[in-house]
Amino acid sequence: MSQSDHYFTAQPASAGEQRTLTVRLAGRELSVRTAPGIFSPDGLDKGTAVLLREVPDPPATGDLLDLGCGWGPVALTLALLSPGARVWAVDVNERSLALAQANARSLGAEGIHAVRPDDVPDHVRFAAIWSNPPIRVGKTVLHEMLLTWLPRLEAGGTAYLVVQKNLGSDSLQRWLAEQLPAGEFTVSRYASDKGFRVLAVTRAQATRAEVRPGS
């Protein structure tokens, strides 16, 4: 299996392939299921750990997105911190989705919906996006992914993306600033830790003229 194959090809894991790990998310020790053939099957990877440690708490309500969910550490954290929100755990890997949904179910996180990208209704807009994006799939796929999902932020919403510095975090920051409409989005470095950057992409608040009467 190549570096990027697990993003596209893995089928749901059999019971014999799965294993239980203990991880700490949202200040709690949790038992989760993982399996080979997905991103970071041995536990919480360093980039995701930096993301979860550095970002502010998510909005308490609304739709929240974990883009590239893997076995679900980001989605689970979002759901635990914001039980009143609806969390979309999105991945193209069926094995990842099955594990993320099973982990959500075992923890009673009923607000998590682990789905393929096309299964998120077109009208849904996100109060926040948290992601450790799959850099190794290549720029073409990565750029298409980000330009698909970042414009679906609500007005005032922020996406936090963790990217390893030596895998192009600074160039990605510049590219996002060039590609997203100036004045509507701001792109900044929110935090740096252990060779990773956390980028913040924020959509501007709606102006009074943009707010419909009665909304």
PDB file of N, CA, C and O in Angstrom, residues 90-126:
ATOM      1  N   VAL A  90     -15.952  13.483   8.017  1.00  0.00           N
ATOM      2  CA  VAL A  90     -15.928  13.218   6.580  1.00  0.00           C
ATOM      3  C   VAL A  90     -14.621  12.547   6.180  1.00  0.00           C
ATOM      4  O   VAL A  90     -13.534  12.967   6.589  1.00  0.00           O
ATOM      5  N   ASP A  91     -14.742  11.490   5.385  1.00  0.00           N
ATOM      6  CA  ASP A  91     -13.564  10.794   4.861  1.00  0.00           C
ATOM      7  C   ASP A  91     -13.974  10.062   3.592  1.00  0.00           C
ATOM      8  O   ASP A  91     -15.177   9.806   3.379  1.00  0.00           O
ATOM      9  N   VAL A  92     -12.993   9.719   2.760  1.00  0.00           N
ATOM     10  CA  VAL A  92     -13.279   8.911   1.568  1.00  0.00           C
ATOM     11  C   VAL A  92     -13.002   7.438   1.819  1.00  0.00           C
ATOM     12  O   VAL A  92     -13.269   6.595   0.968  1.00  0.00           O
ATOM     13  N   ASN A  93     -12.455   7.131   2.975  1.00  0.00           N
ATOM     14  CA  ASN A  93     -12.040   5.775   3.312  1.00  0.00           C
ATOM     15  C   ASN A  93     -13.133   5.089   4.132  1.00  0.00           C
ATOM     16  O   ASN A  93     -13.470   5.522   5.236  1.00  0.00           O
ATOM     17  N   GLU A  94     -13.712   4.025   3.587  1.00  0.00           N
ATOM     18  CA  GLU A  94     -14.820   3.340   4.257  1.00  0.00           C
ATOM     19  C   GLU A  94     -14.406   2.740   5.595  1.00  0.00           C
ATOM     20  O   GLU A  94     -15.196   2.687   6.540  1.00  0.00           O
ATOM     21  N   ARG A  95     -13.187   2.277   5.693  1.00  0.00           N
ATOM     22  CA  ARG A  95     -12.695   1.705   6.950  1.00  0.00           C
ATOM     23  C   ARG A  95     -12.648   2.779   8.028  1.00  0.00           C
ATOM     24  O   ARG A  95     -13.068   2.559   9.168  1.00  0.00           O
ATOM     25  N   SER A  96     -12.150   3.957   7.666  1.00  0.00           N
ATOM     26  CA  SER A  96     -12.110   5.063   8.622  1.00  0.00           C
ATOM     27  C   SER A  96     -13.509   5.437   9.085  1.00  0.00           C
ATOM     28  O   SER A  96     -13.757   5.638  10.283  1.00  0.00           O
ATOM     29  N   LEU A  97     -14.435   5.553   8.139  1.00  0.00           N
ATOM     30  CA  LEU A  97     -15.796   5.951   8.494  1.00  0.00           C
ATOM     31  C   LEU A  97     -16.460   4.947   9.423  1.00  0.00           C
ATOM     32  O   LEU A  97     -17.134   5.333  10.388  1.00  0.00           O
ATOM     33  N   ALA A  98     -16.275   3.658   9.144  1.00  0.00           N
ATOM     34  CA  ALA A  98     -16.880   2.631   9.999  1.00  0.00           C
ATOM     35  C   ALA A  98     -16.314   2.692  11.415  1.00  0.00           C
ATOM     36  O   ALA A  98     -17.057   2.572  12.398  1.00  0.00           O
ATOM     37  N   LEU A  99     -15.009   2.918  11.536  1.00  0.00           N
ATOM     38  CA  LEU A  99     -14.390   3.002  12.860  1.00  0.00           C
ATOM     39  C   LEU A  99     -14.820   4.276  13.587  1.00  0.00           C
ATOM     40  O   LEU A  99     -15.108   4.251  14.789  1.00  0.00           O
ATOM     41  N   ALA A 100     -14.857   5.399  12.863  1.00  0.00           N
ATOM     42  CA  ALA A 100     -15.274   6.655  13.492  1.00  0.00           C
ATOM     43  C   ALA A 100     -16.703   6.549  14.009  1.00  0.00           C
ATOM     44  O   ALA A 100     -17.013   6.997  15.121  1.00  0.00           O
ATOM     45  N   GLN A 101     -17.595   5.942  13.214  1.00  0.00           N
ATOM     46  CA  GLN A 101     -18.982   5.811  13.657  1.00  0.00           C
ATOM     47  C   GLN A 101     -19.094   4.850  14.827  1.00  0.00           C
ATOM     48  O   GLN A 101     -19.865   5.090  15.767  1.00  0.00           O
ATOM     49  N   ALA A 102     -18.326   3.755  14.794  1.00  0.00           N
ATOM     50  CA  ALA A 102     -18.352   2.803  15.908  1.00  0.00           C
ATOM     51  C   ALA A 102     -17.824   3.444  17.186  1.00  0.00           C
ATOM     52  O   ALA A 102     -18.375   3.234  18.280  1.00  0.00           O
ATOM     53  N   ASN A 103     -16.764   4.239  17.067  1.00  0.00           N
ATOM     54  CA  ASN A 103     -16.219   4.919  18.248  1.00  0.00           C
ATOM     55  C   ASN A 103     -17.212   5.937  18.791  1.00  0.00           C
ATOM     56  O   ASN A 103     -17.383   6.066  20.011  1.00  0.00           O
ATOM     57  N   ALA A 104     -17.885   6.664  17.899  1.00  0.00           N
ATOM     58  CA  ALA A 104     -18.897   7.619  18.346  1.00  0.00           C
ATOM     59  C   ALA A 104     -20.025   6.900  19.077  1.00  0.00           C
ATOM     60  O   ALA A 104     -20.477   7.348  20.146  1.00  0.00           O
ATOM     61  N   ARG A 105     -20.456   5.792  18.516  1.00  0.00           N
ATOM     62  CA  ARG A 105     -21.562   5.035  19.122  1.00  0.00           C
ATOM     63  C   ARG A 105     -21.175   4.511  20.497  1.00  0.00           C
ATOM     64  O   ARG A 105     -21.964   4.588  21.454  1.00  0.00           O
ATOM     65  N   SER A 106     -19.960   3.989  20.625  1.00  0.00           N
ATOM     66  CA  SER A 106     -19.547   3.404  21.902  1.00  0.00           C
ATOM     67  C   SER A 106     -19.395   4.459  22.989  1.00  0.00           C
ATOM     68  O   SER A 106     -19.523   4.151  24.180  1.00  0.00           O
ATOM     69  N   LEU A 107     -19.139   5.699  22.589  1.00  0.00           N
ATOM     70  CA  LEU A 107     -18.981   6.781  23.556  1.00  0.00           C
ATOM     71  C   LEU A 107     -20.272   7.577  23.746  1.00  0.00           C
ATOM     72  O   LEU A 107     -20.300   8.547  24.492  1.00  0.00           O
ATOM     73  N   GLY A 108     -21.337   7.166  23.063  1.00  0.00           N
ATOM     74  CA  GLY A 108     -22.606   7.860  23.199  1.00  0.00           C
ATOM     75  C   GLY A 108     -22.632   9.225  22.554  1.00  0.00           C
ATOM     76  O   GLY A 108     -23.467  10.069  22.908  1.00  0.00           O
ATOM     77  N   ALA A 109     -21.730   9.442  21.572  1.00  0.00           N
ATOM     78  CA  ALA A 109     -21.670  10.729  20.876  1.00  0.00           C
ATOM     79  C   ALA A 109     -22.646  10.694  19.707  1.00  0.00           C
ATOM     80  O   ALA A 109     -22.261  10.483  18.549  1.00  0.00           O
ATOM     81  N   GLU A 110     -23.923  10.901  20.000  1.00  0.00           N
ATOM     82  CA  GLU A 110     -24.971  10.732  18.999  1.00  0.00           C
ATOM     83  C   GLU A 110     -24.971  11.819  17.934  1.00  0.00           C
ATOM     84  O   GLU A 110     -25.588  11.659  16.877  1.00  0.00           O
ATOM     85  N   GLY A 111     -24.278  12.919  18.186  1.00  0.00           N
ATOM     86  CA  GLY A 111     -24.267  14.015  17.221  1.00  0.00           C
ATOM     87  C   GLY A 111     -23.288  13.842  16.087  1.00  0.00           C
ATOM     88  O   GLY A 111     -23.207  14.706  15.203  1.00  0.00           O
ATOM     89  N   ILE A 112     -22.521  12.745  16.074  1.00  0.00           N
ATOM     90  CA  ILE A 112     -21.532  12.532  15.018  1.00  0.00           C
ATOM     91  C   ILE A 112     -22.152  11.780  13.854  1.00  0.00           C
ATOM     92  O   ILE A 112     -22.792  10.747  14.032  1.00  0.00           O
ATOM     93  N   HIS A 113     -21.915  12.301  12.648  1.00  0.00           N
ATOM     94  CA  HIS A 113     -22.330  11.639  11.414  1.00  0.00           C
ATOM     95  C   HIS A 113     -21.077  11.375  10.594  1.00  0.00           C
ATOM     96  O   HIS A 113     -20.479  12.311  10.050  1.00  0.00           O
ATOM     97  N   ALA A 114     -20.649  10.130  10.519  1.00  0.00           N
ATOM     98  CA  ALA A 114     -19.456   9.754   9.758  1.00  0.00           C
ATOM     99  C   ALA A 114     -19.882   9.388   8.341  1.00  0.00           C
ATOM    100  O   ALA A 114     -20.555   8.364   8.137  1.00  0.00           O
ATOM    101  N   VAL A 115     -19.506  10.214   7.369  1.00  0.00           N
ATOM    102  CA  VAL A 115     -20.047  10.076   6.018  1.00  0.00           C
ATOM    103  C   VAL A 115     -18.977  10.391   4.974  1.00  0.00           C
ATOM    104  O   VAL A 115     -17.971  11.052   5.252  1.00  0.00           O
ATOM    105  N   ARG A 116     -19.244   9.935   3.753  1.00  0.00           N
ATOM    106  CA  ARG A 116     -18.426  10.324   2.613  1.00  0.00           C
ATOM    107  C   ARG A 116     -18.737  11.778   2.238  1.00  0.00           C
ATOM    108  O   ARG A 116     -19.811  12.298   2.579  1.00  0.00           O
ATOM    109  N   PRO A 117     -17.823  12.441   1.530  1.00  0.00           N
ATOM    110  CA  PRO A 117     -18.047  13.859   1.213  1.00  0.00           C
ATOM    111  C   PRO A 117     -19.375  14.139   0.518  1.00  0.00           C
ATOM    112  O   PRO A 117     -20.057  15.123   0.854  1.00  0.00           O
ATOM    113  N   ASP A 118     -19.770  13.293  -0.405  1.00  0.00           N
ATOM    114  CA  ASP A 118     -21.003  13.542  -1.158  1.00  0.00           C
ATOM    115  C   ASP A 118     -22.269  13.374  -0.323  1.00  0.00           C
ATOM    116  O   ASP A 118     -23.360  13.764  -0.766  1.00  0.00           O
ATOM    117  N   ASP A 119     -22.128  12.801   0.871  1.00  0.00           N
ATOM    118  CA  ASP A 119     -23.293  12.569   1.723  1.00  0.00           C
ATOM    119  C   ASP A 119     -23.604  13.732   2.660  1.00  0.00           C
ATOM    120  O   ASP A 119     -24.588  13.677   3.411  1.00  0.00           O
ATOM    121  N   VAL A 120     -22.780  14.776   2.633  1.00  0.00           N
ATOM    122  CA  VAL A 120     -23.095  15.982   3.402  1.00  0.00           C
ATOM    123  C   VAL A 120     -24.026  16.838   2.554  1.00  0.00           C
ATOM    124  O   VAL A 120     -23.669  17.220   1.436  1.00  0.00           O
ATOM    125  N   PRO A 121     -25.224  17.134   3.030  1.00  0.00           N
ATOM    126  CA  PRO A 121     -26.162  17.931   2.220  1.00  0.00           C
ATOM    127  C   PRO A 121     -25.546  19.258   1.775  1.00  0.00           C
ATOM    128  O   PRO A 121     -24.808  19.911   2.529  1.00  0.00           O
ATOM    129  N   ASP A 122     -25.857  19.655   0.556  1.00  0.00           N
ATOM    130  CA  ASP A 122     -25.248  20.850  -0.026  1.00  0.00           C
ATOM    131  C   ASP A 122     -25.557  22.118   0.756  1.00  0.00           C
ATOM    132  O   ASP A 122     -24.775  23.073   0.732  1.00  0.00           O
ATOM    133  N   HIS A 123     -26.701  22.143   1.448  1.00  0.00           N
ATOM    134  CA  HIS A 123     -27.096  23.377   2.140  1.00  0.00           C
ATOM    135  C   HIS A 123     -26.370  23.566   3.469  1.00  0.00           C
ATOM    136  O   HIS A 123     -26.438  24.656   4.051  1.00  0.00           O
ATOM    137  N   VAL A 124     -25.678  22.551   3.965  1.00  0.00           N
ATOM    138  CA  VAL A 124     -25.047  22.643   5.283  1.00  0.00           C
ATOM    139  C   VAL A 124     -23.867  23.615   5.237  1.00  0.00           C
ATOM    140  O   VAL A 124     -23.008  23.532   4.358  1.00  0.00           O
ATOM    141  N   ARG A 125     -23.835  24.531   6.197  1.00  0.00           N
ATOM    142  CA  ARG A 125     -22.721  25.445   6.380  1.00  0.00           C
ATOM    143  C   ARG A 125     -22.150  25.241   7.775  1.00  0.00           C
ATOM    144  O   ARG A 125     -22.879  24.911   8.713  1.00  0.00           O
ATOM    145  N   PHE A 126     -20.846  25.451   7.923  1.00  0.00           N
ATOM    146  CA  PHE A 126     -20.149  25.034   9.132  1.00  0.00           C
ATOM    147  C   PHE A 126     -19.749  26.216  10.013  1.00  0.00           C
ATOM    148  O   PHE A 126     -19.157  27.187   9.542  1.00  0.00           O
TER     149      PHE A 126
END
